[in-house]
Tab-separated table of C-alpha atoms and ligand atoms in Angstrom:
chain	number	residue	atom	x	y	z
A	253	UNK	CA	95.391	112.025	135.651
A	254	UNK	CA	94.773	111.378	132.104
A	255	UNK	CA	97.942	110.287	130.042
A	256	UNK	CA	96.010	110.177	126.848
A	257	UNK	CA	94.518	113.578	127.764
A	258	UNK	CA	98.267	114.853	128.435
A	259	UNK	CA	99.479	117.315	125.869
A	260	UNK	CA	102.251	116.890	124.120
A	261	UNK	CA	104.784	118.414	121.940
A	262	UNK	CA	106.968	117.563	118.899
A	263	UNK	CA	109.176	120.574	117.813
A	264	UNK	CA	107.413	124.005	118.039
A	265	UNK	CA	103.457	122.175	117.485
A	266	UNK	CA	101.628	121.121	120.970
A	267	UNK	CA	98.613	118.906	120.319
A	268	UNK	CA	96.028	119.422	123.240
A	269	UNK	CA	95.556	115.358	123.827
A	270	UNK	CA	97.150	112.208	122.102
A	271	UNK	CA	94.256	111.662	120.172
A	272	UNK	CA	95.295	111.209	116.377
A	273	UNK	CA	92.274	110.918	113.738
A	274	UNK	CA	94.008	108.814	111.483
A	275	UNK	CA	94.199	109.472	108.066
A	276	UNK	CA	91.006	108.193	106.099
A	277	UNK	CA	90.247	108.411	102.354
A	278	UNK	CA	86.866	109.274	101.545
A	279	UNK	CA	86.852	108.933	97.952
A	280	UNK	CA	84.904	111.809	96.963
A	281	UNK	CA	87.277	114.482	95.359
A	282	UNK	CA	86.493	115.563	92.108
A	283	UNK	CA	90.112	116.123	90.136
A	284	UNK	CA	92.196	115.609	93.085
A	285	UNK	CA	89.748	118.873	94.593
A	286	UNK	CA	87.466	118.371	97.770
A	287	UNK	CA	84.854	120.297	98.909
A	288	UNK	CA	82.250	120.765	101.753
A	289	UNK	CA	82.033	116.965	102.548
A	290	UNK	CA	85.390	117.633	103.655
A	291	UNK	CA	85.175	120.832	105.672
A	292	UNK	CA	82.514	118.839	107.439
A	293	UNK	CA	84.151	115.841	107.605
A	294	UNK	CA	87.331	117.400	109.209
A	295	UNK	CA	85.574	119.933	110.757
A	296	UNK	CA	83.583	117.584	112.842
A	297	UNK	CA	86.673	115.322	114.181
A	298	UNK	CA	88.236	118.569	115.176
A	299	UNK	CA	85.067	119.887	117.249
A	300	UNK	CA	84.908	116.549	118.291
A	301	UNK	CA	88.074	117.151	120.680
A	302	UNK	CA	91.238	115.090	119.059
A	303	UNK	CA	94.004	116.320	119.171
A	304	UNK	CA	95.335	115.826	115.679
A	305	UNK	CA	93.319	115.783	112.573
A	306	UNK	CA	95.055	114.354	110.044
A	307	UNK	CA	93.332	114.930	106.374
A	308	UNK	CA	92.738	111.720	104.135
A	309	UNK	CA	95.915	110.329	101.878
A	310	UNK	CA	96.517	113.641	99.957
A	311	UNK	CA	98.218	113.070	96.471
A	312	UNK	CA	101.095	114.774	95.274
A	313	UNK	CA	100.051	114.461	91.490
A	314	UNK	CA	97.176	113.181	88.923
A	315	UNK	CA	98.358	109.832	88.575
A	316	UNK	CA	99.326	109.697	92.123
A	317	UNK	CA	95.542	109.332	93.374
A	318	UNK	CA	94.053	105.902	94.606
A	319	UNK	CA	91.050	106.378	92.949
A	320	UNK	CA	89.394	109.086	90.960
A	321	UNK	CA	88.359	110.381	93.931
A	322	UNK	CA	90.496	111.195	96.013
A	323	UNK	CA	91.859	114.066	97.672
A	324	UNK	CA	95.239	115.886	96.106
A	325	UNK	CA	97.218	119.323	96.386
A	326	UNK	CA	99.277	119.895	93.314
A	327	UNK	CA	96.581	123.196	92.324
A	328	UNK	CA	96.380	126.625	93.916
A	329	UNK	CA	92.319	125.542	93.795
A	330	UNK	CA	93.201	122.480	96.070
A	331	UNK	CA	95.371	124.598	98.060
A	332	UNK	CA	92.968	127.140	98.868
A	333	UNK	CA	90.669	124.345	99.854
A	334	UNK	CA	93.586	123.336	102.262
A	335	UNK	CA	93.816	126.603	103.714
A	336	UNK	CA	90.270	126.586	104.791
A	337	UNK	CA	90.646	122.791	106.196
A	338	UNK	CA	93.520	123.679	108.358
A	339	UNK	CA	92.176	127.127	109.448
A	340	UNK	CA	88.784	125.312	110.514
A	341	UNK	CA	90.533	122.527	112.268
A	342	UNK	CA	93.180	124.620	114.337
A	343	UNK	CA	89.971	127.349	115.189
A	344	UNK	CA	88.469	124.099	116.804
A	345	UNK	CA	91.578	123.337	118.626
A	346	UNK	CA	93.151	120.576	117.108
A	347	UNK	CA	96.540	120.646	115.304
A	348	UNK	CA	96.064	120.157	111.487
A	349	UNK	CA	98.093	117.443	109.959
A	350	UNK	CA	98.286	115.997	106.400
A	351	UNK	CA	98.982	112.785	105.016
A	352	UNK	CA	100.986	113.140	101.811
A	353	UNK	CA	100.716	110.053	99.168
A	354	UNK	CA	101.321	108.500	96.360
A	355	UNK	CA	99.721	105.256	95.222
A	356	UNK	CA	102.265	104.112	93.045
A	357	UNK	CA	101.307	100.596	91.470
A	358	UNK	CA	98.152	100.859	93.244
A	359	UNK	CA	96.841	103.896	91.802
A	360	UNK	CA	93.524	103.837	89.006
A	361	UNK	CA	91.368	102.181	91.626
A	362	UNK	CA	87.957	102.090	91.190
A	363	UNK	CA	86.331	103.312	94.919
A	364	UNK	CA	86.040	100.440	97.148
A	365	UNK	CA	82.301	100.933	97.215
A	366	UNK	CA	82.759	100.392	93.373
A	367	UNK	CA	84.535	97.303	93.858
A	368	UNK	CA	88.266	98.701	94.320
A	369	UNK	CA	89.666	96.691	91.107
A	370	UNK	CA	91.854	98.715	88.860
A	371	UNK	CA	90.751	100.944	86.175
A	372	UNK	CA	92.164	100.558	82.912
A	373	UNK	CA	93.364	103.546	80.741
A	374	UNK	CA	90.822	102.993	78.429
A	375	UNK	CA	87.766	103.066	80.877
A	376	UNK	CA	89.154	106.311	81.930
A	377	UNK	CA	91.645	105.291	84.292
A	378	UNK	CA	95.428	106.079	84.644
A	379	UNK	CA	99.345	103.935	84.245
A	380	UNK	CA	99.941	103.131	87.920
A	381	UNK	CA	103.785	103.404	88.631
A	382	UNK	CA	105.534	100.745	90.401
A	383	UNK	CA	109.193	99.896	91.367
A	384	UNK	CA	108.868	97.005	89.062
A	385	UNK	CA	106.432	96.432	85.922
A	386	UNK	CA	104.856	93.552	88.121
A	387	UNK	CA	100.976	94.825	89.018
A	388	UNK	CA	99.434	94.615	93.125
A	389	UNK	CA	96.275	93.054	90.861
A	390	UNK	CA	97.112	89.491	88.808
A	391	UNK	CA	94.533	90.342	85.920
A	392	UNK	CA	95.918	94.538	86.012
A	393	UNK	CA	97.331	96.463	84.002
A	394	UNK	CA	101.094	96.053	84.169
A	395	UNK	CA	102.589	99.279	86.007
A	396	UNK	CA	105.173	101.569	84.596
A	397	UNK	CA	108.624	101.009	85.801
A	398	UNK	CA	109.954	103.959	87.419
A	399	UNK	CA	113.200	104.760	86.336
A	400	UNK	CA	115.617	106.584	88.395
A	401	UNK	CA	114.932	110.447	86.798
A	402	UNK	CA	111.305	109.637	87.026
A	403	UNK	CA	111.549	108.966	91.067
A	404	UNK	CA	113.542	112.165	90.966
A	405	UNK	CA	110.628	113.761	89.053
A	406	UNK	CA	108.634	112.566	92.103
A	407	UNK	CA	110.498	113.323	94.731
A	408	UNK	CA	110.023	117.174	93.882
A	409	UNK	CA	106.375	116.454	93.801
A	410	UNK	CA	106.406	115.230	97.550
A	411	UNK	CA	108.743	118.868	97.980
A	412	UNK	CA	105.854	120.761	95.928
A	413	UNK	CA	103.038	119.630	98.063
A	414	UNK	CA	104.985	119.965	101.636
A	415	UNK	CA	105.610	123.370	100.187
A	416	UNK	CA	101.667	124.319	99.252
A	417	UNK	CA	100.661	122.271	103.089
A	418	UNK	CA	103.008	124.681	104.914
A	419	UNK	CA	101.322	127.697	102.761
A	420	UNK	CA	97.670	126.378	103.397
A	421	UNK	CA	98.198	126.056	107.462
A	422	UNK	CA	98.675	122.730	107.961
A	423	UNK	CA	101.069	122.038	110.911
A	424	UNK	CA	102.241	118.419	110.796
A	425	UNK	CA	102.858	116.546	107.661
A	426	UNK	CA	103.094	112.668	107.483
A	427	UNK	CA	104.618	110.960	104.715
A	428	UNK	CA	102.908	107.908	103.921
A	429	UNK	CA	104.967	105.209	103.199
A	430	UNK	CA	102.731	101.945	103.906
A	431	UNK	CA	99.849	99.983	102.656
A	432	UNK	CA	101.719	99.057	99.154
A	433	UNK	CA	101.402	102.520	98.145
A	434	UNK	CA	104.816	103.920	95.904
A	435	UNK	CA	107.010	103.950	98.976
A	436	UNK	CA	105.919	101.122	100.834
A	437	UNK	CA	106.327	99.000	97.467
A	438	UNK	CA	109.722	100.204	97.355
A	439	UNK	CA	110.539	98.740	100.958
A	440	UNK	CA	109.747	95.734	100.830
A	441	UNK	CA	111.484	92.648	99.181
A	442	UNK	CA	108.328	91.377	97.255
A	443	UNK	CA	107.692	94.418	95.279
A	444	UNK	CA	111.259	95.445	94.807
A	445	UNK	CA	112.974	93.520	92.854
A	446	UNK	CA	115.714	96.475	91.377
A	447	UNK	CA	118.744	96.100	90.869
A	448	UNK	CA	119.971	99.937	91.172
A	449	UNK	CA	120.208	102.154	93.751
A	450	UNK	CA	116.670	102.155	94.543
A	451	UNK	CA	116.708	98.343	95.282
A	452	UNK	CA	118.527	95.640	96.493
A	453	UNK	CA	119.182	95.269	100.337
A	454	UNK	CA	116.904	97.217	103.091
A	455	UNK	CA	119.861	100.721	102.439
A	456	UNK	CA	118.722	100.878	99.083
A	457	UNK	CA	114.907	99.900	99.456
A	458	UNK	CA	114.887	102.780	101.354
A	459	UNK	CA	116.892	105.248	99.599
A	460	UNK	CA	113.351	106.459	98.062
A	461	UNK	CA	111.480	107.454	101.508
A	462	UNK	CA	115.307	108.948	102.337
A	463	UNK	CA	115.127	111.025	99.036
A	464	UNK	CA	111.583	112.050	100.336
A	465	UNK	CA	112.255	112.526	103.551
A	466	UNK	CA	114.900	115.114	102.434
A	467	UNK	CA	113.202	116.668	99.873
A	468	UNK	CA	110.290	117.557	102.288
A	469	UNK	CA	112.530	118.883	104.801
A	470	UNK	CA	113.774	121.542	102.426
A	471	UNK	CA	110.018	123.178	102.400
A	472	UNK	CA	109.076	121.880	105.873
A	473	UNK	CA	110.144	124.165	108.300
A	474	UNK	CA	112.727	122.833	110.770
A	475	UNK	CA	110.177	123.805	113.743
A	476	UNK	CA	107.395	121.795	112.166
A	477	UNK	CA	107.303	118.045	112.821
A	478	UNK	CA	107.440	115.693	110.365
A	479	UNK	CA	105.409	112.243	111.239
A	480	UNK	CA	106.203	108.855	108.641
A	481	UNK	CA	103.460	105.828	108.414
A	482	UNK	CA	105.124	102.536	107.779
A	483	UNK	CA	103.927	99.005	106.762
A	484	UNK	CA	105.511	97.175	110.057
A	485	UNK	CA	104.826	93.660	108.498
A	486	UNK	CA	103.671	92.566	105.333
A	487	UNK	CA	101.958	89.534	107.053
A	488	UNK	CA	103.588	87.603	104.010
A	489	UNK	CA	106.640	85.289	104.006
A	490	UNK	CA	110.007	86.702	102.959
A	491	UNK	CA	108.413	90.415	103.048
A	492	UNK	CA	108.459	93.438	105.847
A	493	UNK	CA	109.144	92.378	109.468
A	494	UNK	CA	108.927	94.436	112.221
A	495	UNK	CA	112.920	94.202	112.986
A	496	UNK	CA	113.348	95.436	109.098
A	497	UNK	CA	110.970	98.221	109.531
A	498	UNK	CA	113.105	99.090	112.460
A	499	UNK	CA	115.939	99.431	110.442
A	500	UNK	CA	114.543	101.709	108.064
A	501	UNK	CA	113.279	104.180	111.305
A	502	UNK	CA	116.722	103.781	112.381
A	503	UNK	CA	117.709	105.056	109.304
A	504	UNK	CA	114.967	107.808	109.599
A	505	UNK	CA	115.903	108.549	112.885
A	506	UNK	CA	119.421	108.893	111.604
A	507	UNK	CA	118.422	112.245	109.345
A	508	UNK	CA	117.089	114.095	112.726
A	509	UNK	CA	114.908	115.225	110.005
A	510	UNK	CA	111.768	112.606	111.244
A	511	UNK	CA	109.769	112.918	114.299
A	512	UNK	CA	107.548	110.098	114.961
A	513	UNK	CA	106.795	107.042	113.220
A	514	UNK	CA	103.330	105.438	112.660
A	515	UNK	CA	103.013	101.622	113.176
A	516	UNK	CA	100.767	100.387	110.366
A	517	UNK	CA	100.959	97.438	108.141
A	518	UNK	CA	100.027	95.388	106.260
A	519	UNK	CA	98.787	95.803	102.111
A	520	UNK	CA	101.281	95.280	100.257
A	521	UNK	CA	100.571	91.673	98.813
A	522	UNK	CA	97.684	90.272	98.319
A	523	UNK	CA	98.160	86.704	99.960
A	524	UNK	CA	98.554	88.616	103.500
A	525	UNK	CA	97.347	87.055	106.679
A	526	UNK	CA	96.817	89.554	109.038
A	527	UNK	CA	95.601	88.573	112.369
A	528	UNK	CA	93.760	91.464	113.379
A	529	UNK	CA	92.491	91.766	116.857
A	530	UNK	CA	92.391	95.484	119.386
A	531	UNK	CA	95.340	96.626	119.314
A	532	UNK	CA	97.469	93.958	116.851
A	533	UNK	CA	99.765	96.829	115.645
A	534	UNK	CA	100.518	98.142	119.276
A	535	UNK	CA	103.526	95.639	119.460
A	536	UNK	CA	105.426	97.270	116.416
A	537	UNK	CA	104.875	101.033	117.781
A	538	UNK	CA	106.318	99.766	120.881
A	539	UNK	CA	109.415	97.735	119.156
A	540	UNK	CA	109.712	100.720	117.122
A	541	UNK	CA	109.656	103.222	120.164
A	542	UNK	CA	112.338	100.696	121.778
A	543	UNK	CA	114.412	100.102	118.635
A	544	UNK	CA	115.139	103.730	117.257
A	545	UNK	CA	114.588	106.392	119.983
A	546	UNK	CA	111.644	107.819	117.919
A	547	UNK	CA	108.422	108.669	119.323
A	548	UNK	CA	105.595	105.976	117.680
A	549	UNK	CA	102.341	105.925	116.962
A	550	UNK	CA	99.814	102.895	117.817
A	551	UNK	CA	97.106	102.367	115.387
A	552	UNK	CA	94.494	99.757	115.439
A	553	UNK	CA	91.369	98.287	116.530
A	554	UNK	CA	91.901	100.866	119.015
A	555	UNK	CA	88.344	101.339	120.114
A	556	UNK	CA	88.183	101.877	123.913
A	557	UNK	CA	88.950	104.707	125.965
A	558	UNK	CA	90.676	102.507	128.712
A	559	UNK	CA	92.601	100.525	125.680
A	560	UNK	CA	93.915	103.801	123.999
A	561	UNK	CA	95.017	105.127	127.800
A	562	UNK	CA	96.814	102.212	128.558
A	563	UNK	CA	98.855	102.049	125.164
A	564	UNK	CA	100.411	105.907	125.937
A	565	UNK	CA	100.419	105.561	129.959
A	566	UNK	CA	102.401	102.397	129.247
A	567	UNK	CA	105.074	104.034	127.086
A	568	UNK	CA	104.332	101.560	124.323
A	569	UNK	CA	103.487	104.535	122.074
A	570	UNK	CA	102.948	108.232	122.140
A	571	UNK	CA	99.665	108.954	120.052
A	572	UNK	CA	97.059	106.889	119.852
A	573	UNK	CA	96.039	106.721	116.106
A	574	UNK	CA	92.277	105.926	115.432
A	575	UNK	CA	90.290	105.304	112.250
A	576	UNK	CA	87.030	103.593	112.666
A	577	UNK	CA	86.273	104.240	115.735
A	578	UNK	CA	85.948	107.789	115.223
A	579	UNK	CA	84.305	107.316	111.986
A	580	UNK	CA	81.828	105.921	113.704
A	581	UNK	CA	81.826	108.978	116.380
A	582	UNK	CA	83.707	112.137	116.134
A	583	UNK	CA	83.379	112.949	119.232
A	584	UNK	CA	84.862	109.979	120.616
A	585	UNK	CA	87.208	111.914	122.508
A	586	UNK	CA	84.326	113.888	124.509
A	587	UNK	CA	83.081	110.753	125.598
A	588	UNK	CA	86.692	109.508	126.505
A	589	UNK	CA	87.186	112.810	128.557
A	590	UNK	CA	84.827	111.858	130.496
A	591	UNK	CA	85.192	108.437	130.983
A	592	UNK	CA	88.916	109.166	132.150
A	593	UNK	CA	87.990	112.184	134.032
A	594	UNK	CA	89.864	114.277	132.030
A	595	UNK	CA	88.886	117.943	131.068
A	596	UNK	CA	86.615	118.229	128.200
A	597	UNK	CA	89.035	119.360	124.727
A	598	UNK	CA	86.016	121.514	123.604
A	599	UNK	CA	86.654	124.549	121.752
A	600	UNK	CA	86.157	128.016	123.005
A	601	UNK	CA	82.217	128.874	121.646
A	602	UNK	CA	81.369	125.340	123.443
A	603	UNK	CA	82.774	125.829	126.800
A	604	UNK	CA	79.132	126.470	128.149
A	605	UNK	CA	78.142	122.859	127.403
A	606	UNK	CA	79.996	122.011	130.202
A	607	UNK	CA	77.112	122.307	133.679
A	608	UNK	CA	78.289	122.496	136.943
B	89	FMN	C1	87.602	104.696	105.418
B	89	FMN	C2	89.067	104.481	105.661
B	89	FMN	C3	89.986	105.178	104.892
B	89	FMN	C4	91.361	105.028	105.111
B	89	FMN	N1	92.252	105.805	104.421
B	89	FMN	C5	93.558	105.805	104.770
B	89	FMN	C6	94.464	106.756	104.243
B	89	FMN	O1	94.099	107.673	103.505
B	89	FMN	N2	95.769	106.670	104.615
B	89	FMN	C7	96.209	105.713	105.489
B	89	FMN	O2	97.401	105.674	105.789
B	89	FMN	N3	95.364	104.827	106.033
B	89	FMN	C8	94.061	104.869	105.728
B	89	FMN	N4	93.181	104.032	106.356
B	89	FMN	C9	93.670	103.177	107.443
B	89	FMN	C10	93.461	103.878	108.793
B	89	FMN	O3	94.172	105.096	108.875
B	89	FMN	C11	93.888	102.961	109.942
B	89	FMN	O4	95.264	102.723	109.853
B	89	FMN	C12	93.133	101.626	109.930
B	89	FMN	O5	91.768	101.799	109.639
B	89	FMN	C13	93.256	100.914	111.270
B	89	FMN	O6	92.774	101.725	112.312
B	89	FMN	P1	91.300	101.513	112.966
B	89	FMN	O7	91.228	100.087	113.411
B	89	FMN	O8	91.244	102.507	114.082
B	89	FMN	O9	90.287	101.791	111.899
B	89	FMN	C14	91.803	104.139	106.115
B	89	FMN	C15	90.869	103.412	106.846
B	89	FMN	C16	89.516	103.587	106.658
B	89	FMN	C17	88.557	102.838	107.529
């Protein structure tokens, strides 16, 4: 028997495997608005067999977006484009999930196929927001400090767009608070420098994802999980560890408001080292798992079957969060089904490609 292949269930949601497309920015949003490259796109991971979808890093504002292109839901026109994501995704038989974001000091990108560097105001780009004025980039544009009514400001904007994903269909939300982006540069020690409440030690580092975290929870239902991504290490000296991120899921776990949390890491400084190899994150989802009572997610150079299998038989995570690997083949978890002997997750209309 299948582990990976097991369902499973956090609150009222069942997801029919442990399967998690992980959430992947594809840059080409016009306005914060998608379109059919995304109803394909999503559409095709879900037909694929996984057993979450989750959509690409989906802004809460404007000047919350990565790049120019990317994906948002702060208009009814984005919402109803949500609607028909999440509708298309839970017809195929996976659970729809969204990734809510907000770049903070890393926001006016250009796309990394562009080159990635920041754009400047005056070549159409944007005033990232940071918890200091100090920029991710050397030669970029200093940030805007945040000050404490302008987090607030922000904080409702994370509410808004939990409010418009419950509206659209969507069934899990994550709250992205790694890679650098506003909340992960809040976290850690290198890019938070504040001397308020928002700063200072690891309590008030994380009073911002807290603030989140609550505000969400007052327009996500209380039968609807609620997933957070973390930056487990910054791979820099005197930033993130993994026993500091485990303080802040304790703290998470601490609300009973948080369901899982999502081992990433990694991009908040630029002088990381990060020693990537299969499965390099899977220690932190299991120190995490270990550490806080939470259920974790692995993510990864997950690539094999057998790899992503072992990881959730073991107990080292629950889901099994992959990227690339199902970028390069959304139906990934077909061939894994079969591999593992496991029961094909096809959707209704395909049963018949199954021959005796
Ligand atoms: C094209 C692409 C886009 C990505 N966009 C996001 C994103 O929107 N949000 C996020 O948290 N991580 C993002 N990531 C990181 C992945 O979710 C994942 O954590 C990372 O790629 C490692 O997993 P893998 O080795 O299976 O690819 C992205 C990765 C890729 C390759």
């Amino acid at each position: 028997m299948s582990k990976l292949f097991e369902p499973i269930s956090f609150r009222a949601v069942t997801a029919r495997n442990r399967i998690t497309v992980s959430p992947m920015c594809q840059y080409v949003a016009t306005e914060g608005l998608g379109d059919d490259w995304h109803v394909q796109h999503l559409g095709a991971h879900a037909f694929g067999g996984a057993g979450i979808v989750f959509t690409e890093a989906t802004h809460v504002s404007a000047v919350a977006r990565i790049t120019p292109g990317c994906l948002g839901l702060w208009t009814d026109a984005q919402q109803a484009l949500a609607a028909r994501l999440a509708a298309l995704i839970a017809r195929a038989g996976a659970v729809p999930g969204m990734q809510i974001a907000h770049a903070g000091r890393k926001a006016s990108s250009a796309r990394p196929w562009e080159g990635g560097k920041p754009i400047r105001p005056e070549d159409g780009g944007w005033t990232p927001l940071g918890p200091t004025a100090e920029p991710f980039y050397a030669d970029a544009p200093a940030p805007h400090k945040l000050s404490v009514e302008e987090l607030r400001v922000i904080t409702g904007e994370f509410a808004a767009t939990a409010r418009r994903a419950r509206e659209a269909g969507f069934k899990i939300l994550e709250i992205h608070g790694a890679h650098g982006y506003l909340i992960s540069s809040f976290l850690s020690p290198l890019t938070n420098t504040r001397n308020d409440e928002y700063g200072g030690d690891l309590a008030g580092r994380a009073k911002l994802l807290l603030d989140v975290v609550d505000a969400v929870r007052t327009e996500w239902p209380d039968d609807m999980p609620l997933f957070v991504r973390l930056s487990c290490s910054d791979w820099v000296a005197g930033g993130m560890t993994i026993e500091a991120a485990v303080e802040v899921g304790t703290l998470l776990a601490a609300t009973g408001k948080v369901d899982l949390i999502d081992c990433s890491s990694g991009g908040v400084h630029r002088d990381q080292k990060v020693p990537a190899y299969p499965g390099y994150q899977v220690p932190f989802a299991e120190a995490m798992k270990h550490g806080t009572g939470l259920a974790t997610g692995a993510v990864g150079m997950i690539v094999a079957p057998e790899q992503a299998e072992e990881i959730v038989a073991n107990g080292r995570a629950d889901l099994a969060f992959i990227a690339r690997a199902l970028l390069a083949d959304p139906a990934w978890p077909l061939r894994a089904a079969r591999l593992l002997g496991a029961k094909p997750p096809l959707a209704q209309p395909y049963h018949r490609a199954v021959m005796p």
